[in-house]
Amino acid sequence: MDMEIIRERMKAILNENRYQHVLGVEEVCKDLAVIHGYDMEKAGIAGLLHDCAKNLTDEELLQKCKEYHLPVTEAEEKSIYLLHAKVGAAIAKDQFGVHDDDILKAITFHTTGRPAMSLLEKIVFTADYIEPNRKPLPRIKEIRIAAYDNLDLAVFLILKNTLDYLKSTSANIDKKTIETYEYYRKVDLNLAHEDPCFY
Ligand code: DGI
Ligand code: FE
Ligand code: FE
């Protein structure tokens, strides 16, 4: 895949801020791939393309779901923007010629996560949150350290922040986000050497 061509196309599709965000995610995905032992090029493609449907309006997202025969869940009906993840995967396949299932899944689940994510899914999920263009978020330093050191812990901390934030805004919470949080809360977080009162 010619990354420069994909970048040009993404630049044409997205607004400038969102384009800078996907470049940041691409870069962090590659770093995390090297550190955690995943294919760097695939991680870069997934990071670059993960928000390729972010420019679409609610109507366009729903239209794309019809076009690609994608089911719309109850949670997605209530918060249509959630669809940019699965529609993004369909566009990555159909318009960018990505057929790698691991990359497509990482795009599909980049917003809610899912229990027992693959390494690439965790890399994209985490990179999306910590890339340098994101405005400062709570506990970001701790999450950045965890991202390079203990990816499952990073995923857990991101989900915890996201749920706290969603509760504070009284947004509708997708059950997938809760299931993912519950899964990563129970995963062996290798915290044996840390303060047991940490959480
Ligand atoms: O597309 P990005 O902004 O780069 O990031 P994203 O795809 O992770 O989307 C982030 C937003 O998604 C953030 O405001 C939290 C929200 N989100 C995550 N899980 C849920 C959710 N929103 C709702 N309504 N329900 C969820 O379960
Ligand atoms: Fe997104
Ligand atoms: Fe993103």
mmCIF file with all atom_site columns, C-alpha atoms and ligand atoms in Angstrom:
data_model
loop_
_atom_site.group_PDB
_atom_site.id
_atom_site.type_symbol
_atom_site.label_atom_id
_atom_site.label_alt_id
_atom_site.label_comp_id
_atom_site.label_asym_id
_atom_site.label_entity_id
_atom_site.label_seq_id
_atom_site.pdbx_PDB_ins_code
_atom_site.Cartn_x
_atom_site.Cartn_y
_atom_site.Cartn_z
_atom_site.occupancy
_atom_site.B_iso_or_equiv
_atom_site.pdbx_formal_charge
_atom_site.auth_seq_id
_atom_site.auth_comp_id
_atom_site.auth_asym_id
_atom_site.auth_atom_id
_atom_site.pdbx_PDB_model_num
ATOM   1   C  CA  . MET A 1 1   ? 0.000   0.000  0.000  1.00 0.00 ? 1   MET A CA  1
ATOM   2   C  CA  . ASP A 1 2   ? 1.294   3.458  -0.865 1.00 0.00 ? 2   ASP A CA  1
ATOM   3   C  CA  . MET A 1 3   ? 0.941   5.358  2.392  1.00 0.00 ? 3   MET A CA  1
ATOM   4   C  CA  . GLU A 1 4   ? 1.477   8.728  0.721  1.00 0.00 ? 4   GLU A CA  1
ATOM   5   C  CA  . ILE A 1 5   ? -1.521  8.127  -1.543 1.00 0.00 ? 5   ILE A CA  1
ATOM   6   C  CA  . ILE A 1 6   ? -3.707  7.086  1.391  1.00 0.00 ? 6   ILE A CA  1
ATOM   7   C  CA  . ARG A 1 7   ? -2.580  10.213 3.280  1.00 0.00 ? 7   ARG A CA  1
ATOM   8   C  CA  . GLU A 1 8   ? -3.471  12.450 0.332  1.00 0.00 ? 8   GLU A CA  1
ATOM   9   C  CA  . ARG A 1 9   ? -6.896  10.889 0.074  1.00 0.00 ? 9   ARG A CA  1
ATOM   10  C  CA  . MET A 1 10  ? -7.513  11.224 3.806  1.00 0.00 ? 10  MET A CA  1
ATOM   11  C  CA  . LYS A 1 11  ? -6.418  14.876 3.645  1.00 0.00 ? 11  LYS A CA  1
ATOM   12  C  CA  . ALA A 1 12  ? -8.993  15.468 0.915  1.00 0.00 ? 12  ALA A CA  1
ATOM   13  C  CA  . ILE A 1 13  ? -11.779 13.738 2.898  1.00 0.00 ? 13  ILE A CA  1
ATOM   14  C  CA  . LEU A 1 14  ? -11.218 15.142 6.396  1.00 0.00 ? 14  LEU A CA  1
ATOM   15  C  CA  . ASN A 1 15  ? -11.044 18.606 7.892  1.00 0.00 ? 15  ASN A CA  1
ATOM   16  C  CA  . GLU A 1 16  ? -7.577  19.806 8.890  1.00 0.00 ? 16  GLU A CA  1
ATOM   17  C  CA  . ASN A 1 17  ? -7.874  19.001 12.620 1.00 0.00 ? 17  ASN A CA  1
ATOM   18  C  CA  . ARG A 1 18  ? -9.159  15.522 11.966 1.00 0.00 ? 18  ARG A CA  1
ATOM   19  C  CA  . TYR A 1 19  ? -6.440  14.959 9.381  1.00 0.00 ? 19  TYR A CA  1
ATOM   20  C  CA  . GLN A 1 20  ? -3.751  15.959 11.907 1.00 0.00 ? 20  GLN A CA  1
ATOM   21  C  CA  . HIS A 1 21  ? -5.408  13.553 14.367 1.00 0.00 ? 21  HIS A CA  1
ATOM   22  C  CA  . VAL A 1 22  ? -5.229  10.558 12.008 1.00 0.00 ? 22  VAL A CA  1
ATOM   23  C  CA  . LEU A 1 23  ? -1.573  11.353 11.210 1.00 0.00 ? 23  LEU A CA  1
ATOM   24  C  CA  . GLY A 1 24  ? -0.902  11.380 14.959 1.00 0.00 ? 24  GLY A CA  1
ATOM   25  C  CA  . VAL A 1 25  ? -2.709  8.078  15.415 1.00 0.00 ? 25  VAL A CA  1
ATOM   26  C  CA  . GLU A 1 26  ? -0.760  6.551  12.510 1.00 0.00 ? 26  GLU A CA  1
ATOM   27  C  CA  . GLU A 1 27  ? 2.532   7.557  14.136 1.00 0.00 ? 27  GLU A CA  1
ATOM   28  C  CA  . VAL A 1 28  ? 1.611   6.316  17.624 1.00 0.00 ? 28  VAL A CA  1
ATOM   29  C  CA  . CYS A 1 29  ? 0.247   3.054  16.158 1.00 0.00 ? 29  CYS A CA  1
ATOM   30  C  CA  . LYS A 1 30  ? 3.622   2.430  14.529 1.00 0.00 ? 30  LYS A CA  1
ATOM   31  C  CA  . ASP A 1 31  ? 5.457   3.128  17.791 1.00 0.00 ? 31  ASP A CA  1
ATOM   32  C  CA  . LEU A 1 32  ? 3.172   0.821  19.741 1.00 0.00 ? 32  LEU A CA  1
ATOM   33  C  CA  . ALA A 1 33  ? 3.541   -1.861 17.053 1.00 0.00 ? 33  ALA A CA  1
ATOM   34  C  CA  . VAL A 1 34  ? 7.328   -1.792 17.370 1.00 0.00 ? 34  VAL A CA  1
ATOM   35  C  CA  . ILE A 1 35  ? 7.183   -1.895 21.151 1.00 0.00 ? 35  ILE A CA  1
ATOM   36  C  CA  . HIS A 1 36  ? 4.578   -4.640 21.426 1.00 0.00 ? 36  HIS A CA  1
ATOM   37  C  CA  . GLY A 1 37  ? 5.721   -6.743 18.463 1.00 0.00 ? 37  GLY A CA  1
ATOM   38  C  CA  . TYR A 1 38  ? 3.176   -6.147 15.700 1.00 0.00 ? 38  TYR A CA  1
ATOM   39  C  CA  . ASP A 1 39  ? 3.596   -5.427 11.966 1.00 0.00 ? 39  ASP A CA  1
ATOM   40  C  CA  . MET A 1 40  ? 4.422   -1.723 11.775 1.00 0.00 ? 40  MET A CA  1
ATOM   41  C  CA  . GLU A 1 41  ? 2.998   -1.114 8.300  1.00 0.00 ? 41  GLU A CA  1
ATOM   42  C  CA  . LYS A 1 42  ? -0.350  -2.721 9.101  1.00 0.00 ? 42  LYS A CA  1
ATOM   43  C  CA  . ALA A 1 43  ? -0.577  -0.737 12.325 1.00 0.00 ? 43  ALA A CA  1
ATOM   44  C  CA  . GLY A 1 44  ? 0.140   2.471  10.384 1.00 0.00 ? 44  GLY A CA  1
ATOM   45  C  CA  . ILE A 1 45  ? -2.588  1.735  7.833  1.00 0.00 ? 45  ILE A CA  1
ATOM   46  C  CA  . ALA A 1 46  ? -5.132  1.005  10.570 1.00 0.00 ? 46  ALA A CA  1
ATOM   47  C  CA  . GLY A 1 47  ? -4.197  4.189  12.447 1.00 0.00 ? 47  GLY A CA  1
ATOM   48  C  CA  . LEU A 1 48  ? -4.349  6.370  9.367  1.00 0.00 ? 48  LEU A CA  1
ATOM   49  C  CA  . LEU A 1 49  ? -7.700  5.013  8.177  1.00 0.00 ? 49  LEU A CA  1
ATOM   50  C  CA  . HIS A 1 50  ? -9.512  4.506  11.503 1.00 0.00 ? 50  HIS A CA  1
ATOM   51  C  CA  . ASP A 1 51  ? -11.551 7.753  11.225 1.00 0.00 ? 51  ASP A CA  1
ATOM   52  C  CA  . CYS A 1 52  ? -12.084 7.699  7.453  1.00 0.00 ? 52  CYS A CA  1
ATOM   53  C  CA  . ALA A 1 53  ? -15.866 8.007  7.988  1.00 0.00 ? 53  ALA A CA  1
ATOM   54  C  CA  . LYS A 1 54  ? -15.608 10.813 10.544 1.00 0.00 ? 54  LYS A CA  1
ATOM   55  C  CA  . ASN A 1 55  ? -16.505 13.497 7.982  1.00 0.00 ? 55  ASN A CA  1
ATOM   56  C  CA  . LEU A 1 56  ? -19.918 11.956 7.281  1.00 0.00 ? 56  LEU A CA  1
ATOM   57  C  CA  . THR A 1 57  ? -23.142 13.426 8.660  1.00 0.00 ? 57  THR A CA  1
ATOM   58  C  CA  . ASP A 1 58  ? -25.623 11.291 10.622 1.00 0.00 ? 58  ASP A CA  1
ATOM   59  C  CA  . GLU A 1 59  ? -27.765 10.948 7.504  1.00 0.00 ? 59  GLU A CA  1
ATOM   60  C  CA  . GLU A 1 60  ? -24.790 9.880  5.419  1.00 0.00 ? 60  GLU A CA  1
ATOM   61  C  CA  . LEU A 1 61  ? -23.704 7.343  8.056  1.00 0.00 ? 61  LEU A CA  1
ATOM   62  C  CA  . LEU A 1 62  ? -27.188 5.811  8.073  1.00 0.00 ? 62  LEU A CA  1
ATOM   63  C  CA  . GLN A 1 63  ? -27.234 5.835  4.280  1.00 0.00 ? 63  GLN A CA  1
ATOM   64  C  CA  . LYS A 1 64  ? -23.863 4.034  4.188  1.00 0.00 ? 64  LYS A CA  1
ATOM   65  C  CA  . CYS A 1 65  ? -25.209 1.401  6.592  1.00 0.00 ? 65  CYS A CA  1
ATOM   66  C  CA  . LYS A 1 66  ? -28.004 0.671  4.127  1.00 0.00 ? 66  LYS A CA  1
ATOM   67  C  CA  . GLU A 1 67  ? -25.612 0.658  1.204  1.00 0.00 ? 67  GLU A CA  1
ATOM   68  C  CA  . TYR A 1 68  ? -23.187 -1.742 2.887  1.00 0.00 ? 68  TYR A CA  1
ATOM   69  C  CA  . HIS A 1 69  ? -25.919 -3.769 4.632  1.00 0.00 ? 69  HIS A CA  1
ATOM   70  C  CA  . LEU A 1 70  ? -24.530 -2.991 8.067  1.00 0.00 ? 70  LEU A CA  1
ATOM   71  C  CA  . PRO A 1 71  ? -26.826 -3.597 11.029 1.00 0.00 ? 71  PRO A CA  1
ATOM   72  C  CA  . VAL A 1 72  ? -27.513 -0.565 13.237 1.00 0.00 ? 72  VAL A CA  1
ATOM   73  C  CA  . THR A 1 73  ? -27.749 -1.397 16.927 1.00 0.00 ? 73  THR A CA  1
ATOM   74  C  CA  . GLU A 1 74  ? -30.016 0.344  19.431 1.00 0.00 ? 74  GLU A CA  1
ATOM   75  C  CA  . ALA A 1 75  ? -27.034 2.201  20.923 1.00 0.00 ? 75  ALA A CA  1
ATOM   76  C  CA  . GLU A 1 76  ? -25.974 3.360  17.466 1.00 0.00 ? 76  GLU A CA  1
ATOM   77  C  CA  . GLU A 1 77  ? -29.500 4.619  16.749 1.00 0.00 ? 77  GLU A CA  1
ATOM   78  C  CA  . LYS A 1 78  ? -29.271 6.770  19.863 1.00 0.00 ? 78  LYS A CA  1
ATOM   79  C  CA  . SER A 1 79  ? -25.731 8.031  19.152 1.00 0.00 ? 79  SER A CA  1
ATOM   80  C  CA  . ILE A 1 80  ? -25.379 7.915  15.390 1.00 0.00 ? 80  ILE A CA  1
ATOM   81  C  CA  . TYR A 1 81  ? -21.737 9.070  15.398 1.00 0.00 ? 81  TYR A CA  1
ATOM   82  C  CA  . LEU A 1 82  ? -20.791 5.664  16.855 1.00 0.00 ? 82  LEU A CA  1
ATOM   83  C  CA  . LEU A 1 83  ? -21.430 4.334  13.332 1.00 0.00 ? 83  LEU A CA  1
ATOM   84  C  CA  . HIS A 1 84  ? -18.306 6.076  11.980 1.00 0.00 ? 84  HIS A CA  1
ATOM   85  C  CA  . ALA A 1 85  ? -16.333 3.071  13.256 1.00 0.00 ? 85  ALA A CA  1
ATOM   86  C  CA  . LYS A 1 86  ? -18.133 0.261  11.370 1.00 0.00 ? 86  LYS A CA  1
ATOM   87  C  CA  . VAL A 1 87  ? -18.874 2.454  8.350  1.00 0.00 ? 87  VAL A CA  1
ATOM   88  C  CA  . GLY A 1 88  ? -15.183 3.413  8.370  1.00 0.00 ? 88  GLY A CA  1
ATOM   89  C  CA  . ALA A 1 89  ? -14.228 -0.259 8.127  1.00 0.00 ? 89  ALA A CA  1
ATOM   90  C  CA  . ALA A 1 90  ? -16.612 -0.735 5.176  1.00 0.00 ? 90  ALA A CA  1
ATOM   91  C  CA  . ILE A 1 91  ? -15.131 2.311  3.419  1.00 0.00 ? 91  ILE A CA  1
ATOM   92  C  CA  . ALA A 1 92  ? -11.572 1.163  4.154  1.00 0.00 ? 92  ALA A CA  1
ATOM   93  C  CA  . LYS A 1 93  ? -12.434 -2.104 2.402  1.00 0.00 ? 93  LYS A CA  1
ATOM   94  C  CA  . ASP A 1 94  ? -14.542 -0.762 -0.438 1.00 0.00 ? 94  ASP A CA  1
ATOM   95  C  CA  . GLN A 1 95  ? -12.747 2.495  -1.251 1.00 0.00 ? 95  GLN A CA  1
ATOM   96  C  CA  . PHE A 1 96  ? -9.214  1.963  0.025  1.00 0.00 ? 96  PHE A CA  1
ATOM   97  C  CA  . GLY A 1 97  ? -8.917  -1.711 -0.901 1.00 0.00 ? 97  GLY A CA  1
ATOM   98  C  CA  . VAL A 1 98  ? -8.036  -2.925 2.591  1.00 0.00 ? 98  VAL A CA  1
ATOM   99  C  CA  . HIS A 1 99  ? -8.903  -6.598 2.936  1.00 0.00 ? 99  HIS A CA  1
ATOM   100 C  CA  . ASP A 1 100 ? -6.884  -7.479 5.999  1.00 0.00 ? 100 ASP A CA  1
ATOM   101 C  CA  . ASP A 1 101 ? -9.404  -8.621 8.589  1.00 0.00 ? 101 ASP A CA  1
ATOM   102 C  CA  . ASP A 1 102 ? -7.265  -7.554 11.524 1.00 0.00 ? 102 ASP A CA  1
ATOM   103 C  CA  . ILE A 1 103 ? -7.085  -3.979 10.194 1.00 0.00 ? 103 ILE A CA  1
ATOM   104 C  CA  . LEU A 1 104 ? -10.820 -3.914 9.430  1.00 0.00 ? 104 LEU A CA  1
ATOM   105 C  CA  . LYS A 1 105 ? -11.675 -5.152 12.938 1.00 0.00 ? 105 LYS A CA  1
ATOM   106 C  CA  . ALA A 1 106 ? -9.379  -2.570 14.522 1.00 0.00 ? 106 ALA A CA  1
ATOM   107 C  CA  . ILE A 1 107 ? -11.307 0.145  12.664 1.00 0.00 ? 107 ILE A CA  1
ATOM   108 C  CA  . THR A 1 108 ? -14.696 -1.400 13.490 1.00 0.00 ? 108 THR A CA  1
ATOM   109 C  CA  . PHE A 1 109 ? -14.027 -1.501 17.249 1.00 0.00 ? 109 PHE A CA  1
ATOM   110 C  CA  . HIS A 1 110 ? -11.904 1.618  17.700 1.00 0.00 ? 110 HIS A CA  1
ATOM   111 C  CA  . THR A 1 111 ? -14.619 3.598  19.519 1.00 0.00 ? 111 THR A CA  1
ATOM   112 C  CA  . THR A 1 112 ? -16.235 1.116  21.931 1.00 0.00 ? 112 THR A CA  1
ATOM   113 C  CA  . GLY A 1 113 ? -13.520 -1.514 22.008 1.00 0.00 ? 113 GLY A CA  1
ATOM   114 C  CA  . ARG A 1 114 ? -14.683 -5.086 22.580 1.00 0.00 ? 114 ARG A CA  1
ATOM   115 C  CA  . PRO A 1 115 ? -13.802 -7.841 25.066 1.00 0.00 ? 115 PRO A CA  1
ATOM   116 C  CA  . ALA A 1 116 ? -10.612 -9.758 24.222 1.00 0.00 ? 116 ALA A CA  1
ATOM   117 C  CA  . MET A 1 117 ? -9.338  -7.381 21.554 1.00 0.00 ? 117 MET A CA  1
ATOM   118 C  CA  . SER A 1 118 ? -6.496  -8.453 19.267 1.00 0.00 ? 118 SER A CA  1
ATOM   119 C  CA  . LEU A 1 119 ? -3.130  -6.736 19.676 1.00 0.00 ? 119 LEU A CA  1
ATOM   120 C  CA  . LEU A 1 120 ? -3.831  -4.436 16.714 1.00 0.00 ? 120 LEU A CA  1
ATOM   121 C  CA  . GLU A 1 121 ? -7.281  -3.536 18.042 1.00 0.00 ? 121 GLU A CA  1
ATOM   122 C  CA  . LYS A 1 122 ? -5.715  -2.532 21.361 1.00 0.00 ? 122 LYS A CA  1
ATOM   123 C  CA  . ILE A 1 123 ? -2.984  -0.563 19.589 1.00 0.00 ? 123 ILE A CA  1
ATOM   124 C  CA  . VAL A 1 124 ? -5.486  1.489  17.551 1.00 0.00 ? 124 VAL A CA  1
ATOM   125 C  CA  . PHE A 1 125 ? -7.863  1.927  20.507 1.00 0.00 ? 125 PHE A CA  1
ATOM   126 C  CA  . THR A 1 126 ? -5.019  3.259  22.644 1.00 0.00 ? 126 THR A CA  1
ATOM   127 C  CA  . ALA A 1 127 ? -3.251  5.336  19.983 1.00 0.00 ? 127 ALA A CA  1
ATOM   128 C  CA  . ASP A 1 128 ? -6.559  7.066  19.204 1.00 0.00 ? 128 ASP A CA  1
ATOM   129 C  CA  . TYR A 1 129 ? -6.645  8.289  22.803 1.00 0.00 ? 129 TYR A CA  1
ATOM   130 C  CA  . ILE A 1 130 ? -3.026  9.256  23.401 1.00 0.00 ? 130 ILE A CA  1
ATOM   131 C  CA  . GLU A 1 131 ? -1.889  10.741 20.074 1.00 0.00 ? 131 GLU A CA  1
ATOM   132 C  CA  . PRO A 1 132 ? -0.228  14.132 20.675 1.00 0.00 ? 132 PRO A CA  1
ATOM   133 C  CA  . ASN A 1 133 ? -2.862  16.312 18.964 1.00 0.00 ? 133 ASN A CA  1
ATOM   134 C  CA  . ARG A 1 134 ? -5.576  15.275 21.430 1.00 0.00 ? 134 ARG A CA  1
ATOM   135 C  CA  . LYS A 1 135 ? -6.452  17.957 23.934 1.00 0.00 ? 135 LYS A CA  1
ATOM   136 C  CA  . PRO A 1 136 ? -5.282  17.058 27.478 1.00 0.00 ? 136 PRO A CA  1
ATOM   137 C  CA  . LEU A 1 137 ? -7.443  14.364 29.025 1.00 0.00 ? 137 LEU A CA  1
ATOM   138 C  CA  . PRO A 1 138 ? -7.575  13.155 32.646 1.00 0.00 ? 138 PRO A CA  1
ATOM   139 C  CA  . ARG A 1 139 ? -4.739  10.855 33.759 1.00 0.00 ? 139 ARG A CA  1
ATOM   140 C  CA  . ILE A 1 140 ? -3.156  11.116 30.316 1.00 0.00 ? 140 ILE A CA  1
ATOM   141 C  CA  . LYS A 1 141 ? 0.402   10.815 31.631 1.00 0.00 ? 141 LYS A CA  1
ATOM   142 C  CA  . GLU A 1 142 ? -0.392  7.582  33.419 1.00 0.00 ? 142 GLU A CA  1
ATOM   143 C  CA  . ILE A 1 143 ? -2.163  6.247  30.321 1.00 0.00 ? 143 ILE A CA  1
ATOM   144 C  CA  . ARG A 1 144 ? 0.819   7.144  28.103 1.00 0.00 ? 144 ARG A CA  1
ATOM   145 C  CA  . ILE A 1 145 ? 3.190   5.266  30.407 1.00 0.00 ? 145 ILE A CA  1
ATOM   146 C  CA  . ALA A 1 146 ? 0.855   2.261  30.462 1.00 0.00 ? 146 ALA A CA  1
ATOM   147 C  CA  . ALA A 1 147 ? 0.518   2.286  26.657 1.00 0.00 ? 147 ALA A CA  1
ATOM   148 C  CA  . TYR A 1 148 ? 4.198   1.517  26.262 1.00 0.00 ? 148 TYR A CA  1
ATOM   149 C  CA  . ASP A 1 149 ? 4.476   -0.729 29.293 1.00 0.00 ? 149 ASP A CA  1
ATOM   150 C  CA  . ASN A 1 150 ? 1.187   -2.575 29.784 1.00 0.00 ? 150 ASN A CA  1
ATOM   151 C  CA  . LEU A 1 151 ? -1.309  -2.214 26.952 1.00 0.00 ? 151 LEU A CA  1
ATOM   152 C  CA  . ASP A 1 152 ? -4.163  -3.958 28.782 1.00 0.00 ? 152 ASP A CA  1
ATOM   153 C  CA  . LEU A 1 153 ? -3.805  -1.471 31.618 1.00 0.00 ? 153 LEU A CA  1
ATOM   154 C  CA  . ALA A 1 154 ? -3.868  1.417  29.129 1.00 0.00 ? 154 ALA A CA  1
ATOM   155 C  CA  . VAL A 1 155 ? -7.063  0.025  27.552 1.00 0.00 ? 155 VAL A CA  1
ATOM   156 C  CA  . PHE A 1 156 ? -8.659  -0.310 30.984 1.00 0.00 ? 156 PHE A CA  1
ATOM   157 C  CA  . LEU A 1 157 ? -7.739  3.248  32.038 1.00 0.00 ? 157 LEU A CA  1
ATOM   158 C  CA  . ILE A 1 158 ? -9.055  4.686  28.762 1.00 0.00 ? 158 ILE A CA  1
ATOM   159 C  CA  . LEU A 1 159 ? -12.359 2.850  29.174 1.00 0.00 ? 159 LEU A CA  1
ATOM   160 C  CA  . LYS A 1 160 ? -12.629 4.043  32.755 1.00 0.00 ? 160 LYS A CA  1
ATOM   161 C  CA  . ASN A 1 161 ? -12.073 7.667  31.667 1.00 0.00 ? 161 ASN A CA  1
ATOM   162 C  CA  . THR A 1 162 ? -14.495 7.308  28.771 1.00 0.00 ? 162 THR A CA  1
ATOM   163 C  CA  . LEU A 1 163 ? -17.240 5.875  30.977 1.00 0.00 ? 163 LEU A CA  1
ATOM   164 C  CA  . ASP A 1 164 ? -16.689 8.591  33.628 1.00 0.00 ? 164 ASP A CA  1
ATOM   165 C  CA  . TYR A 1 165 ? -16.923 11.196 30.899 1.00 0.00 ? 165 TYR A CA  1
ATOM   166 C  CA  . LEU A 1 166 ? -20.024 9.657  29.298 1.00 0.00 ? 166 LEU A CA  1
ATOM   167 C  CA  . LYS A 1 167 ? -21.750 9.413  32.691 1.00 0.00 ? 167 LYS A CA  1
ATOM   168 C  CA  . SER A 1 168 ? -20.970 13.085 33.366 1.00 0.00 ? 168 SER A CA  1
ATOM   169 C  CA  . THR A 1 169 ? -22.651 14.074 30.103 1.00 0.00 ? 169 THR A CA  1
ATOM   170 C  CA  . SER A 1 170 ? -25.531 11.612 30.572 1.00 0.00 ? 170 SER A CA  1
ATOM   171 C  CA  . ALA A 1 171 ? -24.886 10.262 27.066 1.00 0.00 ? 171 ALA A CA  1
ATOM   172 C  CA  . ASN A 1 172 ? -26.325 6.889  26.161 1.00 0.00 ? 172 ASN A CA  1
ATOM   173 C  CA  . ILE A 1 173 ? -23.690 4.235  26.807 1.00 0.00 ? 173 ILE A CA  1
ATOM   174 C  CA  . ASP A 1 174 ? -23.261 1.390  24.316 1.00 0.00 ? 174 ASP A CA  1
ATOM   175 C  CA  . LYS A 1 175 ? -23.340 -1.974 26.096 1.00 0.00 ? 175 LYS A CA  1
ATOM   176 C  CA  . LYS A 1 176 ? -20.225 -2.903 24.131 1.00 0.00 ? 176 LYS A CA  1
ATOM   177 C  CA  . THR A 1 177 ? -18.287 -0.159 25.939 1.00 0.00 ? 177 THR A CA  1
ATOM   178 C  CA  . ILE A 1 178 ? -19.448 -1.512 29.321 1.00 0.00 ? 178 ILE A CA  1
ATOM   179 C  CA  . GLU A 1 179 ? -18.711 -5.135 28.368 1.00 0.00 ? 179 GLU A CA  1
ATOM   180 C  CA  . THR A 1 180 ? -15.237 -4.078 27.252 1.00 0.00 ? 180 THR A CA  1
ATOM   181 C  CA  . TYR A 1 181 ? -14.640 -2.171 30.492 1.00 0.00 ? 181 TYR A CA  1
ATOM   182 C  CA  . GLU A 1 182 ? -15.795 -5.171 32.571 1.00 0.00 ? 182 GLU A CA  1
ATOM   183 C  CA  . TYR A 1 183 ? -13.531 -7.492 30.585 1.00 0.00 ? 183 TYR A CA  1
ATOM   184 C  CA  . TYR A 1 184 ? -10.413 -5.346 30.969 1.00 0.00 ? 184 TYR A CA  1
ATOM   185 C  CA  . ARG A 1 185 ? -11.176 -4.652 34.642 1.00 0.00 ? 185 ARG A CA  1
ATOM   186 C  CA  . LYS A 1 186 ? -10.927 -8.391 35.244 1.00 0.00 ? 186 LYS A CA  1
ATOM   187 C  CA  . VAL A 1 187 ? -7.923  -9.090 33.053 1.00 0.00 ? 187 VAL A CA  1
ATOM   188 C  CA  . ASP A 1 188 ? -4.736  -9.774 34.966 1.00 0.00 ? 188 ASP A CA  1
ATOM   189 C  CA  . LEU A 1 189 ? -3.446  -6.221 34.986 1.00 0.00 ? 189 LEU A CA  1
ATOM   190 C  CA  . ASN A 1 190 ? -0.043  -7.158 36.361 1.00 0.00 ? 190 ASN A CA  1
ATOM   191 C  CA  . LEU A 1 191 ? -0.568  -4.795 39.227 1.00 0.00 ? 191 LEU A CA  1
ATOM   192 C  CA  . ALA A 1 192 ? 0.926   -7.187 41.773 1.00 0.00 ? 192 ALA A CA  1
ATOM   193 C  CA  . HIS A 1 193 ? 3.841   -4.853 42.419 1.00 0.00 ? 193 HIS A CA  1
ATOM   194 C  CA  . GLU A 1 194 ? 1.789   -1.728 42.548 1.00 0.00 ? 194 GLU A CA  1
ATOM   195 C  CA  . ASP A 1 195 ? -0.146  -0.140 45.348 1.00 0.00 ? 195 ASP A CA  1
ATOM   196 C  CA  . PRO A 1 196 ? -3.180  -2.394 45.904 1.00 0.00 ? 196 PRO A CA  1
ATOM   197 C  CA  . CYS A 1 197 ? -5.234  0.686  46.822 1.00 0.00 ? 197 CYS A CA  1
ATOM   198 C  CA  . PHE A 1 198 ? -4.461  2.274  43.493 1.00 0.00 ? 198 PHE A CA  1
ATOM   199 C  CA  . TYR A 1 199 ? -8.028  1.779  42.287 1.00 0.00 ? 199 TYR A CA  1
HETATM 200 O  O1  . DGI B 2 .   ? -13.371 9.555  16.524 1.00 0.00 ? 1   DGI B O1  1
HETATM 201 P  P1  . DGI B 2 .   ? -12.517 10.066 17.654 1.00 0.00 ? 1   DGI B P1  1
HETATM 202 O  O2  . DGI B 2 .   ? -13.026 11.344 18.250 1.00 0.00 ? 1   DGI B O2  1
HETATM 203 O  O3  . DGI B 2 .   ? -11.068 10.169 17.295 1.00 0.00 ? 1   DGI B O3  1
HETATM 204 O  O4  . DGI B 2 .   ? -12.549 9.002  18.834 1.00 0.00 ? 1   DGI B O4  1
HETATM 205 P  P2  . DGI B 2 .   ? -13.592 7.816  19.073 1.00 0.00 ? 1   DGI B P2  1
HETATM 206 O  O5  . DGI B 2 .   ? -13.961 7.146  17.815 1.00 0.00 ? 1   DGI B O5  1
HETATM 207 O  O6  . DGI B 2 .   ? -12.991 6.982  20.160 1.00 0.00 ? 1   DGI B O6  1
HETATM 208 O  O7  . DGI B 2 .   ? -14.854 8.548  19.608 1.00 0.00 ? 1   DGI B O7  1
HETATM 209 C  C1  . DGI B 2 .   ? -14.733 9.214  20.818 1.00 0.00 ? 1   DGI B C1  1
HETATM 210 C  C2  . DGI B 2 .   ? -16.091 9.522  21.393 1.00 0.00 ? 1   DGI B C2  1
HETATM 211 O  O8  . DGI B 2 .   ? -16.882 8.341  21.436 1.00 0.00 ? 1   DGI B O8  1
HETATM 212 C  C3  . DGI B 2 .   ? -15.911 10.025 22.817 1.00 0.00 ? 1   DGI B C3  1
HETATM 213 O  O9  . DGI B 2 .   ? -16.564 11.280 22.940 1.00 0.00 ? 1   DGI B O9  1
HETATM 214 C  C4  . DGI B 2 .   ? -16.584 8.994  23.643 1.00 0.00 ? 1   DGI B C4  1
HETATM 215 C  C5  . DGI B 2 .   ? -17.528 8.352  22.654 1.00 0.00 ? 1   DGI B C5  1
HETATM 216 N  N1  . DGI B 2 .   ? -17.935 7.000  23.062 1.00 0.00 ? 1   DGI B N1  1
HETATM 217 C  C6  . DGI B 2 .   ? -17.191 5.933  23.383 1.00 0.00 ? 1   DGI B C6  1
HETATM 218 N  N2  . DGI B 2 .   ? -17.967 4.919  23.820 1.00 0.00 ? 1   DGI B N2  1
HETATM 219 C  C7  . DGI B 2 .   ? -19.236 5.381  23.747 1.00 0.00 ? 1   DGI B C7  1
HETATM 220 C  C8  . DGI B 2 .   ? -19.226 6.710  23.262 1.00 0.00 ? 1   DGI B C8  1
HETATM 221 N  N3  . DGI B 2 .   ? -20.341 7.460  23.086 1.00 0.00 ? 1   DGI B N3  1
HETATM 222 C  C9  . DGI B 2 .   ? -21.513 6.917  23.433 1.00 0.00 ? 1   DGI B C9  1
HETATM 223 N  N4  . DGI B 2 .   ? -22.632 7.623  23.280 1.00 0.00 ? 1   DGI B N4  1
HETATM 224 N  N5  . DGI B 2 .   ? -21.613 5.639  23.907 1.00 0.00 ? 1   DGI B N5  1
HETATM 225 C  C10 . DGI B 2 .   ? -20.508 4.836  24.097 1.00 0.00 ? 1   DGI B C10 1
HETATM 226 O  O10 . DGI B 2 .   ? -20.630 3.707  24.566 1.00 0.00 ? 1   DGI B O10 1
HETATM 227 FE FE  . FE  B 3 .   ? -13.167 7.600  15.848 1.00 0.00 ? 2   FE  B FE  1
HETATM 228 FE FE  . FE  B 3 .   ? -9.879  8.889  16.165 1.00 0.00 ? 3   FE  B FE  1
#
